Amino acid sequence: MDWGTELWDQHDIIEKHTQSGLELVEKYVKFVKERTEIEQNYAKQLRNLSKKYNLKRSSKDEPECRFSSYQSFLDILNETNDYAGQRELIAENMMMNICIDLTKYLQEVKQERKTYLMEAKKAQQSLESTYKQLDSSKKRFEREWREAERAALYAEKTDQDINATKADVEKAKQQAHMRAHIAEECKNDYAAQLQKFNKEQNQFYFNDMPLIFNKLQDLDERRVRKLAQGYVLFSDTEKHVMPIIGKCLEGITKAGTNVNERNDSMVVIEQNKSGFERPGDLEFEDYSQGINRASSDSSLGTPKGPMELLSKNRSKNFWLFSKRSKPTVTEDFTHLPPEQRRKRLQQRLEEISKELQKEVDQSEALGKMKDVYEKNPQMGDPASLASQINQTSQNIDRLRGELNKYETWLAEAGGRGETLRYKTHTFNNNGAHDVHSPDGAHSDESTPDPSQAIYAEFDDDFEDEELTAPIGKCTAMYNFPGASEGTISMQEGEVLAVVEEDKGDGWTRVRRNNGDEGYIPTSYVSITLNE
C-alpha cells in the first residue's frame, strides 16, 4: 500500500504529516545538543575537581609522595581526569555523528520536500487552468446557442409576417444561419476543451499526484529510518567508550588494592628516624646530702639548685611531648637529626655531581673546538672561546670544592660518599688536557701525547659501532682537506651522506658511497635531513 493509491485526495494531510516529521528531527537534534552540554559540563567539573585535589602533582619531592596511600590517591585523581576525558569524547561524538549529521540531512530533506510540493502545486495549477478554459468555452457555447435560438425564432416570425418585405425575411434568415454556425463552432470548442480537461484530470489523479505522493512517502520513510539510526547512535556512542571507562574504574580499584599500610609505616620510619639514642636512667639525687657532697653536674652543690636541676632533667625527658621551636636551617644540615642529616647530605652530593658532570662535558667540547680552531684558523678564532673556557673552569673548581665540602660533612655524620661518577677528561684554559680524579685531585695519569690528534676519540667510535643508516645528506659549499685524523676530505659540490648530526661542537659525521666516514665542519656544508 502506498500514499499515491490510498491517500490520493489527502494532499493537505500529507503536507502536514511530512512537516511534523521534520519538526521531530529538529526536536531530537536539540535534545542531543543539550545532552552534550550536560556531558561537557560534567567533564569540566570532574577535571576541576581532580585538579583541585592534585595541587602537589608537580612537587615530587614532597615526603607524602612516597606513601602508597598518597600515590593511590593521585592515581584515583588521574583516573578521574581520564574518565572526564571519556565524557568529553561522548559529547564530541554525539555532536559530530548525531547533531551535525542530522542537521545536514535535515536541510537536504527539507529542500527535497519543497521540490515535491512545488511539483504538486504546478500540477494543480495546470489542472485548474484547463478547467477555467473548459468553463469559459462551456459558457460561450451556452450563450451562443441561446442567441442562435432567438435568431431562428425571429427569422421564422419575420417569414410569417405579411407586412415584412422579402429583403427583411432574407436578412433574418441569414442572421439565424450565422448564429447557428457560431453556436456550432462553440459547441465543438466546448467538446474539445472537455476532452482535454478529462485527459489532464485523469493524468493528475492517476499519475502525477500519486507519483509525487509516493516520493513524499519514500522521503518520509527515509527520514524515519535516519532518525532511528540517530536514536541508536545515542546509545552506541556511550557504549563505545564504556570499555575505557571500565578501565578507569578498574584503575581506581587497583589504586585501592595497591595501598600497603606496612610499607607506608616503613616510609614514615625512613623519613623521620632521628638516629638519637634513647635517654638513660636518671640518677638519684640525695638532697639531704647536698651540703656534704662534692660539686658535680648531678649534685646539689652551689650554684645549681634543686629547681634548676629538675627543670634541666624535665627538658631532657619530656621533649617528646612538648612544642619545640623551629630550628634554624644550616647549610650542613646540622639542624636535622643524624639519620635525616646523612640522607640530605647524600642527596646534595648527588646533585652537585650531576652539575659537575655537565660542566666537565662542556669543558671537553670547548677544548675540542679550540684545538680545531688552532689547527684550522679559517674555521674560527680560538681566542673567542677563552671566556667560555675560563667560566667553565671556574664552575668546575667551585663544584669540586662544594663536592669536597659535602663529602667531609657526610663523613662527619657517619655516612659514606657515593657520588655519581663523572668523566675525568677535561681541558684547561689553554685547551690542554687535564686529568682529574673524581675527588678533584690530579691523578697519576700523564698528559696525552700532543702528537695524538684530538680525533682519535672519533676513530674509537668508528671501531665500536657498525655502519649506521644515513639520516640525511649534505652538499659541500667549500673544499675541505681533511688533514687531521678522524676527518674526511671533500670537494665543493660533493654530496655526502649524513650519519650523525652536529652535537654542538661544530662537526658533522658523514659517509661517502665507498664507505669512507669522517667528520667535516658543519659550516662548510648545506645539510638536508630525512623527514
JSON list of N, CA and C in Angstrom, two decimals, residues 17-32 97-99 101-103 105-106 109 218-235:
[
{"chain": "A", "resi": 17, "resn": "HIS", "atom": "N", "xyz": [1.75, 16.08, 7.64]},
{"chain": "A", "resi": 17, "resn": "HIS", "atom": "CA", "xyz": [2.45, 14.96, 8.26]},
{"chain": "A", "resi": 17, "resn": "HIS", "atom": "C", "xyz": [3.96, 15.05, 8.02]},
{"chain": "A", "resi": 18, "resn": "THR", "atom": "N", "xyz": [4.36, 15.32, 6.78]},
{"chain": "A", "resi": 18, "resn": "THR", "atom": "CA", "xyz": [5.80, 15.41, 6.48]},
{"chain": "A", "resi": 18, "resn": "THR", "atom": "C", "xyz": [6.44, 16.58, 7.21]},
{"chain": "A", "resi": 19, "resn": "GLN", "atom": "N", "xyz": [5.73, 17.69, 7.36]},
{"chain": "A", "resi": 19, "resn": "GLN", "atom": "CA", "xyz": [6.26, 18.82, 8.12]},
{"chain": "A", "resi": 19, "resn": "GLN", "atom": "C", "xyz": [6.44, 18.45, 9.58]},
{"chain": "A", "resi": 20, "resn": "SER", "atom": "N", "xyz": [5.48, 17.72, 10.13]},
{"chain": "A", "resi": 20, "resn": "SER", "atom": "CA", "xyz": [5.58, 17.28, 11.52]},
{"chain": "A", "resi": 20, "resn": "SER", "atom": "C", "xyz": [6.78, 16.36, 11.72]},
{"chain": "A", "resi": 21, "resn": "GLY", "atom": "N", "xyz": [7.05, 15.51, 10.73]},
{"chain": "A", "resi": 21, "resn": "GLY", "atom": "CA", "xyz": [8.21, 14.62, 10.83]},
{"chain": "A", "resi": 21, "resn": "GLY", "atom": "C", "xyz": [9.52, 15.38, 10.87]},
{"chain": "A", "resi": 22, "resn": "LEU", "atom": "N", "xyz": [9.64, 16.43, 10.04]},
{"chain": "A", "resi": 22, "resn": "LEU", "atom": "CA", "xyz": [10.85, 17.26, 10.06]},
{"chain": "A", "resi": 22, "resn": "LEU", "atom": "C", "xyz": [11.01, 17.97, 11.39]},
{"chain": "A", "resi": 23, "resn": "GLU", "atom": "N", "xyz": [9.92, 18.42, 11.96]},
{"chain": "A", "resi": 23, "resn": "GLU", "atom": "CA", "xyz": [9.98, 19.09, 13.27]},
{"chain": "A", "resi": 23, "resn": "GLU", "atom": "C", "xyz": [10.44, 18.12, 14.37]},
{"chain": "A", "resi": 24, "resn": "LEU", "atom": "N", "xyz": [10.09, 16.84, 14.23]},
{"chain": "A", "resi": 24, "resn": "LEU", "atom": "CA", "xyz": [10.54, 15.85, 15.20]},
{"chain": "A", "resi": 24, "resn": "LEU", "atom": "C", "xyz": [12.06, 15.68, 15.13]},
{"chain": "A", "resi": 25, "resn": "VAL", "atom": "N", "xyz": [12.61, 15.67, 13.91]},
{"chain": "A", "resi": 25, "resn": "VAL", "atom": "CA", "xyz": [14.06, 15.58, 13.75]},
{"chain": "A", "resi": 25, "resn": "VAL", "atom": "C", "xyz": [14.74, 16.78, 14.40]},
{"chain": "A", "resi": 26, "resn": "GLU", "atom": "N", "xyz": [14.20, 17.97, 14.17]},
{"chain": "A", "resi": 26, "resn": "GLU", "atom": "CA", "xyz": [14.77, 19.18, 14.78]},
{"chain": "A", "resi": 26, "resn": "GLU", "atom": "C", "xyz": [14.71, 19.10, 16.30]},
{"chain": "A", "resi": 27, "resn": "LYS", "atom": "N", "xyz": [13.62, 18.57, 16.83]},
{"chain": "A", "resi": 27, "resn": "LYS", "atom": "CA", "xyz": [13.47, 18.45, 18.28]},
{"chain": "A", "resi": 27, "resn": "LYS", "atom": "C", "xyz": [14.50, 17.48, 18.85]},
{"chain": "A", "resi": 28, "resn": "TYR", "atom": "N", "xyz": [14.75, 16.37, 18.14]},
{"chain": "A", "resi": 28, "resn": "TYR", "atom": "CA", "xyz": [15.72, 15.39, 18.61]},
{"chain": "A", "resi": 28, "resn": "TYR", "atom": "C", "xyz": [17.14, 15.97, 18.58]},
{"chain": "A", "resi": 29, "resn": "VAL", "atom": "N", "xyz": [17.46, 16.71, 17.53]},
{"chain": "A", "resi": 29, "resn": "VAL", "atom": "CA", "xyz": [18.78, 17.35, 17.44]},
{"chain": "A", "resi": 29, "resn": "VAL", "atom": "C", "xyz": [18.98, 18.30, 18.62]},
{"chain": "A", "resi": 30, "resn": "LYS", "atom": "N", "xyz": [17.97, 19.06, 18.95]},
{"chain": "A", "resi": 30, "resn": "LYS", "atom": "CA", "xyz": [18.06, 19.99, 20.08]},
{"chain": "A", "resi": 30, "resn": "LYS", "atom": "C", "xyz": [18.25, 19.22, 21.39]},
{"chain": "A", "resi": 31, "resn": "PHE", "atom": "N", "xyz": [17.54, 18.09, 21.52]},
{"chain": "A", "resi": 31, "resn": "PHE", "atom": "CA", "xyz": [17.68, 17.26, 22.71]},
{"chain": "A", "resi": 31, "resn": "PHE", "atom": "C", "xyz": [19.11, 16.75, 22.87]},
{"chain": "A", "resi": 32, "resn": "VAL", "atom": "N", "xyz": [19.71, 16.26, 21.78]},
{"chain": "A", "resi": 32, "resn": "VAL", "atom": "CA", "xyz": [21.07, 15.72, 21.84]},
{"chain": "A", "resi": 32, "resn": "VAL", "atom": "C", "xyz": [22.07, 16.84, 22.15]},
{"chain": "A", "resi": 97, "resn": "ASN", "atom": "N", "xyz": [28.38, 12.99, 15.17]},
{"chain": "A", "resi": 97, "resn": "ASN", "atom": "CA", "xyz": [27.69, 11.89, 14.49]},
{"chain": "A", "resi": 97, "resn": "ASN", "atom": "C", "xyz": [26.17, 12.00, 14.52]},
{"chain": "A", "resi": 98, "resn": "ILE", "atom": "N", "xyz": [25.64, 12.79, 15.45]},
{"chain": "A", "resi": 98, "resn": "ILE", "atom": "CA", "xyz": [24.18, 12.92, 15.53]},
{"chain": "A", "resi": 98, "resn": "ILE", "atom": "C", "xyz": [23.74, 14.33, 15.15]},
{"chain": "A", "resi": 99, "resn": "CYS", "atom": "N", "xyz": [24.19, 15.31, 15.94]},
{"chain": "A", "resi": 99, "resn": "CYS", "atom": "CA", "xyz": [23.68, 16.68, 15.74]},
{"chain": "A", "resi": 99, "resn": "CYS", "atom": "C", "xyz": [24.06, 17.23, 14.37]},
{"chain": "A", "resi": 101, "resn": "ASP", "atom": "N", "xyz": [25.38, 15.69, 11.73]},
{"chain": "A", "resi": 101, "resn": "ASP", "atom": "CA", "xyz": [24.95, 14.84, 10.62]},
{"chain": "A", "resi": 101, "resn": "ASP", "atom": "C", "xyz": [23.45, 14.97, 10.37]},
{"chain": "A", "resi": 102, "resn": "LEU", "atom": "N", "xyz": [22.65, 14.94, 11.44]},
{"chain": "A", "resi": 102, "resn": "LEU", "atom": "CA", "xyz": [21.20, 15.05, 11.26]},
{"chain": "A", "resi": 102, "resn": "LEU", "atom": "C", "xyz": [20.80, 16.44, 10.77]},
{"chain": "A", "resi": 103, "resn": "THR", "atom": "N", "xyz": [21.50, 17.46, 11.25]},
{"chain": "A", "resi": 103, "resn": "THR", "atom": "CA", "xyz": [21.19, 18.83, 10.80]},
{"chain": "A", "resi": 103, "resn": "THR", "atom": "C", "xyz": [21.43, 18.97, 9.30]},
{"chain": "A", "resi": 105, "resn": "TYR", "atom": "N", "xyz": [21.45, 16.48, 7.12]},
{"chain": "A", "resi": 105, "resn": "TYR", "atom": "CA", "xyz": [20.45, 15.66, 6.45]},
{"chain": "A", "resi": 105, "resn": "TYR", "atom": "C", "xyz": [19.09, 16.36, 6.43]},
{"chain": "A", "resi": 106, "resn": "LEU", "atom": "N", "xyz": [18.78, 17.05, 7.52]},
{"chain": "A", "resi": 106, "resn": "LEU", "atom": "CA", "xyz": [17.51, 17.75, 7.62]},
{"chain": "A", "resi": 106, "resn": "LEU", "atom": "C", "xyz": [17.38, 18.82, 6.55]},
{"chain": "A", "resi": 109, "resn": "VAL", "atom": "N", "xyz": [16.60, 17.09, 3.24]},
{"chain": "A", "resi": 109, "resn": "VAL", "atom": "CA", "xyz": [15.24, 16.58, 3.17]},
{"chain": "A", "resi": 109, "resn": "VAL", "atom": "C", "xyz": [14.24, 17.73, 3.00]},
{"chain": "A", "resi": 218, "resn": "ASP", "atom": "N", "xyz": [8.34, 7.99, 0.32]},
{"chain": "A", "resi": 218, "resn": "ASP", "atom": "CA", "xyz": [9.73, 7.50, 0.37]},
{"chain": "A", "resi": 218, "resn": "ASP", "atom": "C", "xyz": [10.60, 8.44, 1.19]},
{"chain": "A", "resi": 219, "resn": "LEU", "atom": "N", "xyz": [10.43, 9.74, 0.98]},
{"chain": "A", "resi": 219, "resn": "LEU", "atom": "CA", "xyz": [11.18, 10.74, 1.75]},
{"chain": "A", "resi": 219, "resn": "LEU", "atom": "C", "xyz": [10.89, 10.60, 3.24]},
{"chain": "A", "resi": 220, "resn": "ASP", "atom": "N", "xyz": [9.63, 10.44, 3.59]},
{"chain": "A", "resi": 220, "resn": "ASP", "atom": "CA", "xyz": [9.26, 10.35, 5.00]},
{"chain": "A", "resi": 220, "resn": "ASP", "atom": "C", "xyz": [9.79, 9.07, 5.63]},
{"chain": "A", "resi": 221, "resn": "GLU", "atom": "N", "xyz": [9.76, 7.98, 4.87]},
{"chain": "A", "resi": 221, "resn": "GLU", "atom": "CA", "xyz": [10.29, 6.73, 5.41]},
{"chain": "A", "resi": 221, "resn": "GLU", "atom": "C", "xyz": [11.80, 6.81, 5.61]},
{"chain": "A", "resi": 222, "resn": "ARG", "atom": "N", "xyz": [12.50, 7.45, 4.67]},
{"chain": "A", "resi": 222, "resn": "ARG", "atom": "CA", "xyz": [13.95, 7.65, 4.85]},
{"chain": "A", "resi": 222, "resn": "ARG", "atom": "C", "xyz": [14.23, 8.54, 6.05]},
{"chain": "A", "resi": 223, "resn": "ARG", "atom": "N", "xyz": [13.42, 9.56, 6.23]},
{"chain": "A", "resi": 223, "resn": "ARG", "atom": "CA", "xyz": [13.56, 10.43, 7.40]},
{"chain": "A", "resi": 223, "resn": "ARG", "atom": "C", "xyz": [13.39, 9.65, 8.69]},
{"chain": "A", "resi": 224, "resn": "VAL", "atom": "N", "xyz": [12.39, 8.77, 8.73]},
{"chain": "A", "resi": 224, "resn": "VAL", "atom": "CA", "xyz": [12.15, 7.95, 9.93]},
{"chain": "A", "resi": 224, "resn": "VAL", "atom": "C", "xyz": [13.33, 7.00, 10.17]},
{"chain": "A", "resi": 225, "resn": "ARG", "atom": "N", "xyz": [13.84, 6.39, 9.10]},
{"chain": "A", "resi": 225, "resn": "ARG", "atom": "CA", "xyz": [14.96, 5.46, 9.22]},
{"chain": "A", "resi": 225, "resn": "ARG", "atom": "C", "xyz": [16.22, 6.19, 9.72]},
{"chain": "A", "resi": 226, "resn": "LYS", "atom": "N", "xyz": [16.46, 7.38, 9.18]},
{"chain": "A", "resi": 226, "resn": "LYS", "atom": "CA", "xyz": [17.63, 8.17, 9.61]},
{"chain": "A", "resi": 226, "resn": "LYS", "atom": "C", "xyz": [17.48, 8.58, 11.07]},
{"chain": "A", "resi": 227, "resn": "LEU", "atom": "N", "xyz": [16.30, 8.94, 11.47]},
{"chain": "A", "resi": 227, "resn": "LEU", "atom": "CA", "xyz": [16.06, 9.32, 12.86]},
{"chain": "A", "resi": 227, "resn": "LEU", "atom": "C", "xyz": [16.26, 8.12, 13.78]},
{"chain": "A", "resi": 228, "resn": "ALA", "atom": "N", "xyz": [15.82, 6.94, 13.33]},
{"chain": "A", "resi": 228, "resn": "ALA", "atom": "CA", "xyz": [16.01, 5.73, 14.13]},
{"chain": "A", "resi": 228, "resn": "ALA", "atom": "C", "xyz": [17.50, 5.44, 14.32]},
{"chain": "A", "resi": 229, "resn": "GLN", "atom": "N", "xyz": [18.30, 5.66, 13.27]},
{"chain": "A", "resi": 229, "resn": "GLN", "atom": "CA", "xyz": [19.74, 5.48, 13.39]},
{"chain": "A", "resi": 229, "resn": "GLN", "atom": "C", "xyz": [20.32, 6.46, 14.41]},
{"chain": "A", "resi": 230, "resn": "GLY", "atom": "N", "xyz": [19.80, 7.67, 14.42]},
{"chain": "A", "resi": 230, "resn": "GLY", "atom": "CA", "xyz": [20.23, 8.65, 15.42]},
{"chain": "A", "resi": 230, "resn": "GLY", "atom": "C", "xyz": [19.89, 8.21, 16.82]},
{"chain": "A", "resi": 231, "resn": "TYR", "atom": "N", "xyz": [18.73, 7.57, 16.98]},
{"chain": "A", "resi": 231, "resn": "TYR", "atom": "CA", "xyz": [18.36, 7.04, 18.30]},
{"chain": "A", "resi": 231, "resn": "TYR", "atom": "C", "xyz": [19.37, 5.98, 18.76]},
{"chain": "A", "resi": 232, "resn": "VAL", "atom": "N", "xyz": [19.74, 5.09, 17.82]},
{"chain": "A", "resi": 232, "resn": "VAL", "atom": "CA", "xyz": [20.68, 4.03, 18.17]},
{"chain": "A", "resi": 232, "resn": "VAL", "atom": "C", "xyz": [22.06, 4.60, 18.49]},
{"chain": "A", "resi": 233, "resn": "LEU", "atom": "N", "xyz": [22.49, 5.59, 17.71]},
{"chain": "A", "resi": 233, "resn": "LEU", "atom": "CA", "xyz": [23.80, 6.22, 17.96]},
{"chain": "A", "resi": 233, "resn": "LEU", "atom": "C", "xyz": [23.86, 6.87, 19.33]},
{"chain": "A", "resi": 234, "resn": "PHE", "atom": "N", "xyz": [22.74, 7.34, 19.80]},
{"chain": "A", "resi": 234, "resn": "PHE", "atom": "CA", "xyz": [22.69, 7.97, 21.12]},
{"chain": "A", "resi": 234, "resn": "PHE", "atom": "C", "xyz": [23.17, 6.98, 22.19]},
{"chain": "A", "resi": 235, "resn": "SER", "atom": "N", "xyz": [22.81, 5.73, 22.02]},
{"chain": "A", "resi": 235, "resn": "SER", "atom": "CA", "xyz": [23.24, 4.69, 22.95]},
{"chain": "A", "resi": 235, "resn": "SER", "atom": "C", "xyz": [24.63, 4.17, 22.61]}
]
